[in-house]
Short mmCIF file of C-alpha atoms in Angstrom, two decimals:
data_model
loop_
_atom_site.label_atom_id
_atom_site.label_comp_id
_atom_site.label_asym_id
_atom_site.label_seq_id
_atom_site.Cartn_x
_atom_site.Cartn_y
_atom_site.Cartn_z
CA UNK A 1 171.49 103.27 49.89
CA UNK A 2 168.79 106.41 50.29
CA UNK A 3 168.06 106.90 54.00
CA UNK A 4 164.93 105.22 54.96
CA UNK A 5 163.50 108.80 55.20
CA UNK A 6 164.10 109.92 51.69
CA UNK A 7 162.14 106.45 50.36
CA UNK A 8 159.75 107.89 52.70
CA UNK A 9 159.63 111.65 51.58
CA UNK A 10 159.03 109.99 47.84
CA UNK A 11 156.03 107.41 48.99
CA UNK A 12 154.49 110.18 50.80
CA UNK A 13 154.46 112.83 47.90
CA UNK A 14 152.78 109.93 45.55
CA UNK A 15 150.02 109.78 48.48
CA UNK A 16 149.47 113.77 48.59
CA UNK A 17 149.86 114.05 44.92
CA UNK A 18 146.95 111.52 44.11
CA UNK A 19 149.32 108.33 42.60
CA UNK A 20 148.77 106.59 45.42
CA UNK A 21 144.97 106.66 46.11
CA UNK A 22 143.00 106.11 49.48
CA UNK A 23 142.76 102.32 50.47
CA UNK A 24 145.08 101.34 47.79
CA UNK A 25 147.56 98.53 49.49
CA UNK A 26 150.78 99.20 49.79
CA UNK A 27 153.61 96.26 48.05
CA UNK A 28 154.56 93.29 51.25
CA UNK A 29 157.53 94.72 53.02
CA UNK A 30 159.75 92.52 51.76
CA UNK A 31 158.75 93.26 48.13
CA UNK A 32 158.98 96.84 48.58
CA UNK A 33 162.34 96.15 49.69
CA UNK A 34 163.44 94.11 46.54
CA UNK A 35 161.56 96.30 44.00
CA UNK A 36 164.00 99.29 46.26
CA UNK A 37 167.09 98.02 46.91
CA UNK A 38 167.05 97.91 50.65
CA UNK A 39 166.87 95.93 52.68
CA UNK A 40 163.57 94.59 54.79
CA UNK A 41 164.64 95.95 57.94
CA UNK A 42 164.81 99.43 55.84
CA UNK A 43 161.74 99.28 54.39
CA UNK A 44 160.23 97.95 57.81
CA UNK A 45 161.30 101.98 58.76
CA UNK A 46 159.72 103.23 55.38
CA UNK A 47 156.82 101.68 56.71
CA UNK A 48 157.23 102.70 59.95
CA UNK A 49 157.80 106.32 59.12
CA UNK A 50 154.41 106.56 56.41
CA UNK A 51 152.27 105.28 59.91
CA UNK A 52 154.05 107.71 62.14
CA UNK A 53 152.91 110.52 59.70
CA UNK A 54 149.51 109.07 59.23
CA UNK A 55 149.56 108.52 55.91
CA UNK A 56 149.16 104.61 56.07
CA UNK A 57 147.24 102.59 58.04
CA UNK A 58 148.50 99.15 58.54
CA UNK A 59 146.46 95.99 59.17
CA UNK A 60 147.58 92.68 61.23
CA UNK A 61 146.76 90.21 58.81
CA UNK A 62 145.61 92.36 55.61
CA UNK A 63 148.37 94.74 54.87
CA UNK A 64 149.26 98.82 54.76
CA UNK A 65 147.13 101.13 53.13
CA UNK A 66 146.60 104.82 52.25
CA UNK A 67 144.84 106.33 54.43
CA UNK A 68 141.70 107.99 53.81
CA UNK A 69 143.07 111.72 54.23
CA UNK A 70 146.02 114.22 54.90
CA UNK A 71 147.29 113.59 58.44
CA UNK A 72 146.18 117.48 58.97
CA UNK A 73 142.17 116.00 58.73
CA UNK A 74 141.83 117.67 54.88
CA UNK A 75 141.68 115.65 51.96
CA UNK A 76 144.05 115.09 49.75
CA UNK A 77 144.14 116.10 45.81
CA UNK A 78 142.82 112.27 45.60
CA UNK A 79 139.98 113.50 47.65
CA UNK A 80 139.19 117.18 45.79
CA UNK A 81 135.47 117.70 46.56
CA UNK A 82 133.16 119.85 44.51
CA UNK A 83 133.53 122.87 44.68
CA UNK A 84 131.17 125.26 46.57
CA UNK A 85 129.85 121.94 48.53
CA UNK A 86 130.42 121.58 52.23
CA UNK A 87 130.80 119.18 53.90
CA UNK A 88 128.28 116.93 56.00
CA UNK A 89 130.24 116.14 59.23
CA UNK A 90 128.86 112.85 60.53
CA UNK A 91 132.24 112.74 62.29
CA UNK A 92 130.73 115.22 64.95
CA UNK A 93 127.94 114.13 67.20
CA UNK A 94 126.43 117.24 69.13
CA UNK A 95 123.36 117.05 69.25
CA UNK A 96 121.06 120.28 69.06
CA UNK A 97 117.50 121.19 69.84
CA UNK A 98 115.87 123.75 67.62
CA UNK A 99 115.59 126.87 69.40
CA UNK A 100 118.14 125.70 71.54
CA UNK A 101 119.31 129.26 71.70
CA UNK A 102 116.18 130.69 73.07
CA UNK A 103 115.94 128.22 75.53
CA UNK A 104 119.31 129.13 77.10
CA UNK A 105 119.86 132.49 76.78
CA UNK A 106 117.40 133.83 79.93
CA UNK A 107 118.86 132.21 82.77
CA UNK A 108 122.09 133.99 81.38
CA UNK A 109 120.43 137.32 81.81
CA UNK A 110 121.02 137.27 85.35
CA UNK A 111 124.39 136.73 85.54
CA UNK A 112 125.38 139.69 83.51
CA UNK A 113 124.57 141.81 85.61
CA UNK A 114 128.26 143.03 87.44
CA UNK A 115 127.99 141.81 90.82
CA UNK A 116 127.19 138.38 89.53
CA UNK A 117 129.60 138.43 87.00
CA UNK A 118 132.38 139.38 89.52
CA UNK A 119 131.33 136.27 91.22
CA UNK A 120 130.66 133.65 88.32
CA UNK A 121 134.33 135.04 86.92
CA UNK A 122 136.17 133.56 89.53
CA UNK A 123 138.22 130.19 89.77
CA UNK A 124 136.59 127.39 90.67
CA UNK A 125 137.40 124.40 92.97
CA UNK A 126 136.93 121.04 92.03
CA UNK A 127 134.12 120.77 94.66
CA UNK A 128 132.35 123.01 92.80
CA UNK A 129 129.89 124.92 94.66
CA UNK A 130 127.17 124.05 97.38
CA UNK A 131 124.50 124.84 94.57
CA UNK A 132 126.33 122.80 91.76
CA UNK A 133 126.82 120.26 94.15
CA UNK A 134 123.05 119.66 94.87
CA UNK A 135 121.58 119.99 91.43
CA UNK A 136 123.91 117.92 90.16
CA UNK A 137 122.81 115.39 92.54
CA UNK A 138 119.19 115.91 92.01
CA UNK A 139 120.15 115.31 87.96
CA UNK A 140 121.71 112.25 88.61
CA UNK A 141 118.50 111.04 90.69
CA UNK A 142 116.30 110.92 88.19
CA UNK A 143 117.74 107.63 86.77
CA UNK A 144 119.50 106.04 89.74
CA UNK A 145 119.57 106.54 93.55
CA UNK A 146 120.35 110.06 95.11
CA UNK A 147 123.85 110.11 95.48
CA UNK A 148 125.30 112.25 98.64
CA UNK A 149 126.11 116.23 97.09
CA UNK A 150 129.62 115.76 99.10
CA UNK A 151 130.76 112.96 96.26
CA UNK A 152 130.30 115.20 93.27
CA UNK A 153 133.35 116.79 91.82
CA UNK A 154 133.52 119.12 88.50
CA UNK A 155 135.49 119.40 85.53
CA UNK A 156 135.45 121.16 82.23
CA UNK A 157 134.08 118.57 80.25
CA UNK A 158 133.64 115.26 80.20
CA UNK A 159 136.61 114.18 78.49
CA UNK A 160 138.23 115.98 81.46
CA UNK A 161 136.06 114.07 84.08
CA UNK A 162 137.45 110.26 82.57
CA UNK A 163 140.84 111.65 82.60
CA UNK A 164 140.70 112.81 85.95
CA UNK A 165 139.09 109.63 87.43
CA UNK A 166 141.25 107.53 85.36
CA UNK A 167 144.76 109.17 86.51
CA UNK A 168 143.35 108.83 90.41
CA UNK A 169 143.26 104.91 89.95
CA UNK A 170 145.42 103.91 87.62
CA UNK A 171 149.44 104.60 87.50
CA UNK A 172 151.87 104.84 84.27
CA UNK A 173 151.87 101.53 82.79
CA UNK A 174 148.97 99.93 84.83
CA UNK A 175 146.71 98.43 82.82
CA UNK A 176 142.47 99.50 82.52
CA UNK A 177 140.08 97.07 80.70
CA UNK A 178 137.37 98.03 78.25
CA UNK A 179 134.85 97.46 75.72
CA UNK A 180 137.21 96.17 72.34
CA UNK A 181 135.22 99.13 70.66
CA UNK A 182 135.82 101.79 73.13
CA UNK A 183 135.74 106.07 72.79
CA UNK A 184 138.23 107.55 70.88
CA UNK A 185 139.44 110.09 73.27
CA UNK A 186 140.25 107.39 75.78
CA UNK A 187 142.41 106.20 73.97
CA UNK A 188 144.08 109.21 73.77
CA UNK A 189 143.55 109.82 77.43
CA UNK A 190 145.56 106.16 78.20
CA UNK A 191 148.37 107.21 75.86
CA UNK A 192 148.95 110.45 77.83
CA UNK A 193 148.81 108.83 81.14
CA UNK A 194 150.99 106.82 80.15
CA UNK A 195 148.30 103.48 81.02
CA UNK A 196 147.61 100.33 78.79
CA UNK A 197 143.73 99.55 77.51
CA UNK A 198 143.42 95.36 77.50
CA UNK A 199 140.43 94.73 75.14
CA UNK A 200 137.81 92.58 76.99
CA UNK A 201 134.97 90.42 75.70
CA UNK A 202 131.89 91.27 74.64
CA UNK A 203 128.54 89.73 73.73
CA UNK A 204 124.98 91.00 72.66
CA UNK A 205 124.23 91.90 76.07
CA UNK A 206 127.58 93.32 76.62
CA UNK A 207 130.93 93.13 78.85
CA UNK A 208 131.28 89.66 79.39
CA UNK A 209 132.33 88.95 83.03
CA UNK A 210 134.26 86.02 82.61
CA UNK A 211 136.93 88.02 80.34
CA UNK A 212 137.38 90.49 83.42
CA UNK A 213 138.41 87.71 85.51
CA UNK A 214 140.64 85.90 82.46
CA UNK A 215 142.63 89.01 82.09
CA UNK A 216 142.66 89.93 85.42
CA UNK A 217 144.56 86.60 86.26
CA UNK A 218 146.55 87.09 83.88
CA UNK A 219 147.91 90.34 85.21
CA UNK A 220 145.91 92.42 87.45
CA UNK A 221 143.82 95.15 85.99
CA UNK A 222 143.99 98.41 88.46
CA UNK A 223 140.28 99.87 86.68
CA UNK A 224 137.43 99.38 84.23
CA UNK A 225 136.26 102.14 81.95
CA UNK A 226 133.17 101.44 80.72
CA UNK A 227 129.99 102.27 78.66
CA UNK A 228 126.95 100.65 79.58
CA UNK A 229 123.96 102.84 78.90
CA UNK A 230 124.33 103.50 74.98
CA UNK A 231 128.06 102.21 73.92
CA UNK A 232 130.05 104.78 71.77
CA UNK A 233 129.64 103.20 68.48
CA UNK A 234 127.56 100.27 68.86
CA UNK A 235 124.60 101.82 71.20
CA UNK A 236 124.07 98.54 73.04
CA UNK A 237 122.57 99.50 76.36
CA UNK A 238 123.28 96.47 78.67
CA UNK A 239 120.20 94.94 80.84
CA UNK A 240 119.84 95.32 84.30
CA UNK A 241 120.61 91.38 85.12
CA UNK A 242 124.43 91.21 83.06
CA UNK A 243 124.74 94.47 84.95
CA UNK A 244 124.43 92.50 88.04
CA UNK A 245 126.65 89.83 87.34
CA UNK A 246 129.15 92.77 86.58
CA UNK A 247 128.72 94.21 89.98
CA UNK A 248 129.35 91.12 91.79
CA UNK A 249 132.43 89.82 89.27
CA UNK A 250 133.88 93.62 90.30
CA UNK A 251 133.16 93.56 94.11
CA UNK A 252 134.72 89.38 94.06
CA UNK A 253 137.65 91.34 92.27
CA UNK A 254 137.98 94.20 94.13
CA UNK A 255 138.69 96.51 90.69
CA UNK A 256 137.44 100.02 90.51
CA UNK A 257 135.24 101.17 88.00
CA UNK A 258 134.88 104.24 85.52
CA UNK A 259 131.50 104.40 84.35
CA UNK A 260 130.67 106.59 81.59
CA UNK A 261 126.94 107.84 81.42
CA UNK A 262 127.74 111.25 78.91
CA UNK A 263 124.98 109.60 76.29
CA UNK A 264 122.63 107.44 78.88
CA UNK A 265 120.45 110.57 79.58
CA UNK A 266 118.87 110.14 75.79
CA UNK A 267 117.50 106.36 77.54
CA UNK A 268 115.18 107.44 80.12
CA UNK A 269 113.95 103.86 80.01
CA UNK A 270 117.37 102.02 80.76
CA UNK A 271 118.65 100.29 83.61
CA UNK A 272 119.99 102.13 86.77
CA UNK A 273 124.23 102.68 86.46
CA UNK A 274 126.15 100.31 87.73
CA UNK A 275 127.12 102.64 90.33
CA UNK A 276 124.41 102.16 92.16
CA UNK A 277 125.25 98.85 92.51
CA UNK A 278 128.93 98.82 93.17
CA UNK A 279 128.81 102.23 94.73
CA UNK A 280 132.13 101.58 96.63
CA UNK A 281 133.61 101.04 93.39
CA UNK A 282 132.75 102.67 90.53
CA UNK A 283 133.15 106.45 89.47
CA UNK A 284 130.24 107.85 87.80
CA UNK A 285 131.28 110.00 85.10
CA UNK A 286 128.40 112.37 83.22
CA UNK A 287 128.44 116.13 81.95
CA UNK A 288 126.17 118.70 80.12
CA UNK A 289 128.24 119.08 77.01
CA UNK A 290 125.65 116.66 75.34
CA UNK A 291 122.41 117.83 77.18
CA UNK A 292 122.90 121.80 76.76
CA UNK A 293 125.72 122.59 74.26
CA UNK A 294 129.53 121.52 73.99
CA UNK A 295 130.81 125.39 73.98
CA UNK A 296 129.59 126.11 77.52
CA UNK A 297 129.81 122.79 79.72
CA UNK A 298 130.45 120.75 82.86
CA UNK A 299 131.32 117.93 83.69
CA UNK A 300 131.45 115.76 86.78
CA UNK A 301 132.15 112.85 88.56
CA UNK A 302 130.61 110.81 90.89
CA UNK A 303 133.64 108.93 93.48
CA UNK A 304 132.76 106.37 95.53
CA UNK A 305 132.98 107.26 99.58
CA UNK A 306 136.52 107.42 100.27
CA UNK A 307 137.98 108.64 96.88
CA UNK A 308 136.57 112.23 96.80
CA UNK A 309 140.02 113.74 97.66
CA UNK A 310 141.74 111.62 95.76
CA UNK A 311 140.12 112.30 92.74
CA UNK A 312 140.25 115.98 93.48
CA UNK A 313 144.12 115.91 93.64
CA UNK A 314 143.83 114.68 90.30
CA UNK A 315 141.43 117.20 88.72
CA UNK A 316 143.81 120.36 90.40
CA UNK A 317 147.00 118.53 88.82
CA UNK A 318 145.63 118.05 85.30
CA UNK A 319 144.13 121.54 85.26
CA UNK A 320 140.84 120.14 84.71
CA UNK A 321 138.44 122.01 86.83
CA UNK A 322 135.23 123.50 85.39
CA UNK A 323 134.61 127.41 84.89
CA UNK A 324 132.91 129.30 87.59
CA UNK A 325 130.73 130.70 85.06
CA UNK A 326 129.70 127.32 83.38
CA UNK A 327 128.35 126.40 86.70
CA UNK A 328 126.78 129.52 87.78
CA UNK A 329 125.19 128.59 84.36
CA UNK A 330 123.94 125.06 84.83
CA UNK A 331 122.75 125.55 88.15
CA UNK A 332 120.52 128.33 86.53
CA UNK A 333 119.56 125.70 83.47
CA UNK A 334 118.98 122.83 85.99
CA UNK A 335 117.51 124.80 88.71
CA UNK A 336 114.53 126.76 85.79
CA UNK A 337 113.68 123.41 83.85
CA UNK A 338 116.10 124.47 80.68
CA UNK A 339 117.97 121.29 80.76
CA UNK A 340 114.51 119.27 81.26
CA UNK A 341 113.17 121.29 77.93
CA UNK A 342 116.11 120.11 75.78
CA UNK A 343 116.52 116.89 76.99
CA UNK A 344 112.74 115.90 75.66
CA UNK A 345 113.59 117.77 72.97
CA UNK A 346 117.08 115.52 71.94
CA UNK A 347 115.55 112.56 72.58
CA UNK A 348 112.59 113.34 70.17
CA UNK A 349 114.93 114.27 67.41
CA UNK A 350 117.20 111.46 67.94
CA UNK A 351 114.37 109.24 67.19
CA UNK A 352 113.43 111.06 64.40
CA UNK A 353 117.02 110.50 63.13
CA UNK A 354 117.07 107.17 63.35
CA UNK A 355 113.80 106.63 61.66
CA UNK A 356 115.83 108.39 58.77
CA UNK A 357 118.86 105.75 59.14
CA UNK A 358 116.03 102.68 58.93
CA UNK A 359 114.33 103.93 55.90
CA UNK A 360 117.72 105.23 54.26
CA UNK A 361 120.06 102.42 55.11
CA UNK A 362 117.67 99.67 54.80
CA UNK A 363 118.52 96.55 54.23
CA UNK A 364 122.13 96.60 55.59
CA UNK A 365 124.34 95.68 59.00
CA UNK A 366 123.26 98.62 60.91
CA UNK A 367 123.57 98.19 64.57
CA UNK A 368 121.59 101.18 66.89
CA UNK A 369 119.08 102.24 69.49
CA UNK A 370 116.16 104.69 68.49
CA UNK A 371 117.49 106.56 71.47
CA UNK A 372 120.66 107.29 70.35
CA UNK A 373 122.09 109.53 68.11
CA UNK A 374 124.49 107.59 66.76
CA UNK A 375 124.83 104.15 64.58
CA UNK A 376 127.21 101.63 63.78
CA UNK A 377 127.37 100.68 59.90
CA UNK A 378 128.70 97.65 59.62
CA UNK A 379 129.63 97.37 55.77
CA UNK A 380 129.14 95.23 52.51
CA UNK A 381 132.12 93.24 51.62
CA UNK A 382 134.36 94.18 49.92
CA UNK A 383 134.09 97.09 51.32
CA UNK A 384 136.81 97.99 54.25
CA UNK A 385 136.19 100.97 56.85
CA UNK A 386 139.57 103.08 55.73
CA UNK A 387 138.70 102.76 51.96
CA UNK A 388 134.76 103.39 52.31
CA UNK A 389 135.69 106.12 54.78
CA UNK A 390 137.85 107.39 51.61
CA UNK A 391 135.01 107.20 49.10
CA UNK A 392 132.38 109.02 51.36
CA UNK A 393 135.15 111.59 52.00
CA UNK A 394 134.73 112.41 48.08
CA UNK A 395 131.65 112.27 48.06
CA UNK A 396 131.70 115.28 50.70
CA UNK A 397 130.70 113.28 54.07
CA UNK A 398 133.00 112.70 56.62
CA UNK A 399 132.41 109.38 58.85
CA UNK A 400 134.36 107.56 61.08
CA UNK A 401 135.64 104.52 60.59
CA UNK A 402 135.94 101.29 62.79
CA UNK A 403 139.73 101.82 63.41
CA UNK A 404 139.37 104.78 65.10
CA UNK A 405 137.33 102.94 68.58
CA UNK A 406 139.30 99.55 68.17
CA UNK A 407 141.65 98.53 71.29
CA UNK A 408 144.29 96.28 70.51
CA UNK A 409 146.15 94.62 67.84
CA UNK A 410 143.67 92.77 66.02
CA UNK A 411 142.04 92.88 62.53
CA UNK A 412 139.69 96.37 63.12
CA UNK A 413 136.05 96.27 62.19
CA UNK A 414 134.87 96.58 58.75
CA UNK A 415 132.58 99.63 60.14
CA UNK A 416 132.13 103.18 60.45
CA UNK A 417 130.20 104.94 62.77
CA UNK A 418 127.73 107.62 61.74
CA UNK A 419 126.90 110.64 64.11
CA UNK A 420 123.52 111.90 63.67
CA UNK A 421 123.41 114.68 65.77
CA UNK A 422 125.33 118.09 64.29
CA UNK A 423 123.84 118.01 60.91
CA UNK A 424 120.11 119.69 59.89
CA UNK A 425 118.09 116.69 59.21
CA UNK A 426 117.54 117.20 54.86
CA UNK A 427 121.12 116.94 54.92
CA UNK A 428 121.04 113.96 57.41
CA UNK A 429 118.43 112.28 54.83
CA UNK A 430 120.42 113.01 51.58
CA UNK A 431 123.80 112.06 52.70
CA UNK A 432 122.64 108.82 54.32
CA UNK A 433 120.81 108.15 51.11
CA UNK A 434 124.61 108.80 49.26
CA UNK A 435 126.06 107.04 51.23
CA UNK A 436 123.44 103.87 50.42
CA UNK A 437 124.47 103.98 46.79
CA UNK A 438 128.10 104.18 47.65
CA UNK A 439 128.17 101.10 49.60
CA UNK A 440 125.96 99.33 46.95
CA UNK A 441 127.89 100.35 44.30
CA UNK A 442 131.03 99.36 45.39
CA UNK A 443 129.99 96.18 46.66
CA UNK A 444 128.50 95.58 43.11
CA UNK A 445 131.67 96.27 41.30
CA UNK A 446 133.35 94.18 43.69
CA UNK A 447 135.97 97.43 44.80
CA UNK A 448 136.23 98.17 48.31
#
């Protein structure tokens, strides 16, 4: 009998070769077993093996298929595009404003010069400076209650900033509740750390509280990470009464919180965070990389009296504290009006953008804000987010499908989400139209 390996090896170079296309299903395990030879706890390891390489994706309920692309992120020969055309990345969400550039580059001037330099070159603690400390405070303000400079502490990103307050609550194999459609990189985040997401219940104005308390019976949960201002995919911002009811389901509970405001500041109208309601519990988490630009950021985090060392320890183990330079920088951009500028700026074109996703995608599932810069397509049957993720792929835009922000082991969204941000807006308005006839077309021929 081959070694489950080899049956793998062979599976996999049908994939990369193009016999096996994207979102074609593969056999039941236990007829790929009789149509091999082996037996089904072998081909259970075939199976196995094509997941761990990321070549299938498998489905509770509905089956494996091939994935959409090469683990590596490039397509496949299945997926050749034409050639000369690149590629519209609605995978990427970074928003710009035009002239961005400009805008940024004079409060730079000043710190070239060497004696500043000298200064802005050295480490940085995760307090941050006096000067960070206060604008960052005064930034925060301007949607919420002045919280006290002495709680802020930096990282390099935001990414960095959930990690950090994550790991100072929550220890390897304790367990942190979220949105069922949660961010992608936090569930990379709880992998590393070693912690387990439990998928809690929403509804159309968001978390539901009741599922907090269900699950924390069950077996306590040591933190929350949540989205409420502008969820990442769905954009639901939730009101200011559910996030009430939160606050006082939390404070009954005694469970910490990790809010995540990265995308709220494109909402100017939303509701005040939820840390300023449960300020004893929840740690505010924001940064610049979506405000200014993602190649020179900050970001911070806002802990709750009592928790400032504590999740200090935890930025200085993980190696997560922020470049002097980046804040000499913001204080510069938040101190002259720059961030102010390109904030009004991003919120304009996001609501340009999404004027193009109503006209363009009219007619279907689309769930969004016209504040954000994102939407959540939820497609046509028979369409299925891995195979319509394959089709736009070949069609030379890249989107990202449902799987990739489901928690748990259930049947993942028939969905992709579609950034709006990183792409000129023509090409915004032609591949959105593409993608229209895609989706019709498939769900006319009845091939998904």
């Amino acid at each position: 009998m081959d070694d489950y390996r080899g049956i793998a090896d062979r599976i996999a170079a049908d994939i990369t070769g193009g016999r096996l296309r994207p979102g074609q299903r593969l056999p039941p395990q236990r007829a790929f077993a009789r149509r091999h030879g082996i037996a089904p706890s072998t081909a259970g390891r075939v199976y196995a093996e094509l997941v761990r390489r990321g070549l299938v994706v498998g489905e509770v309920g509905r089956g494996t298929f091939v994935r959409a692309a090469a683990p590596d992120g490039q397509p496949g020969h299945a997926l050749v595009e034409a050639a000369g055309t690149p590629l519209v990345n609605l995978e990427l969400n970074y928003p710009t404003a035009p002239g961005q550039a400009e805008l940024l580059a004079p409060a730079l001037a000043s710190l070239l010069r060497p004696d500043a330099l000298g200064q802005a070159l050295r480490p940085a603690a995760a307090a941050g400076t006096p000067a960070a400390r206060e604008a960052v405070a005064d930034l925060l303000a301007r949607s919420g209650p002045r919280t006290g400079p002495e709680r802020v502490l930096f990282t390099g990103n935001g990414r960095q900033a959930i990690a950090a307050a994550l790991a100072s609550l929550v220890r390897p194999g304790g367990r942190v509740g979220v949105e069922p459609l949660t961010y992608p990189l936090v569930k990379e985040i709880a992998a590393r750390l070693g912690l387990v997401l439990v998928p809690l219940a929403t509804d159309a104005e968001g978390l539901v509280p009741e599922s907090v308390v269900e699950a924390h019976r069950a077996t306590p949960l040591s933190a929350l990470y949540l989205q409420p201002t502008l969820h990442n995919p769905t954009s639901l911002t939730t009101g200011a009464g559910r996030l009430r009811q939160l606050a006082d389901c939390f404070h009954r509970l005694g469970t910490p919180v990790v809010e995540d405001r990265i995308w709220a500041f494109l909402h100017p109208a939303g509701p005040p965070p939820l840390a300023a309601l449960a300020p004893g519990l929840t740690h505010l988490v924001d940064s610049l990389s979506k405000r200014v630009a993602p190649g020179l950021t900050a970001g911070f985090v806002v802990a709750p009296p009592g928790r400032v060392e504590a999740v200090a320890r935890a930025v200085r183990s993980g190696g997560w504290s922020a470049g002097a330079f980046a804040l000499e920088a913001a204080v510069r951009w938040l101190g002259d009006g720059t961030v102010d500028r390109l904030v009004a700026a991003k919120r304009q074109d996001a609501r340009r953008r999404q004027r193009l996703v109503a006209e363009r995608l009219a007619g279907f599932a689309v769930r969004s804000d016209p504040a954000a810069c994102f939407a959540w397509w939820e497609l046509p049957a028979p369409w299925r987010a891995d195979t319509f993720t394959a089709a736009a792929r070949a069609h030379g835009i890249a989107v990202t499908p449902g799987t990739a922000f489901a928690v748990g082991t259930g049947r993942a969204p028939d969905a992709v989400r579609l950034g709006l941000g990183s792409v000129p807006e023509p090409r915004l308005a032609r591949a959105l139209a593409t993608l229209a006839g895609v989706a019709r077309d498939g769900a006319a021929a009845g091939t998904g």
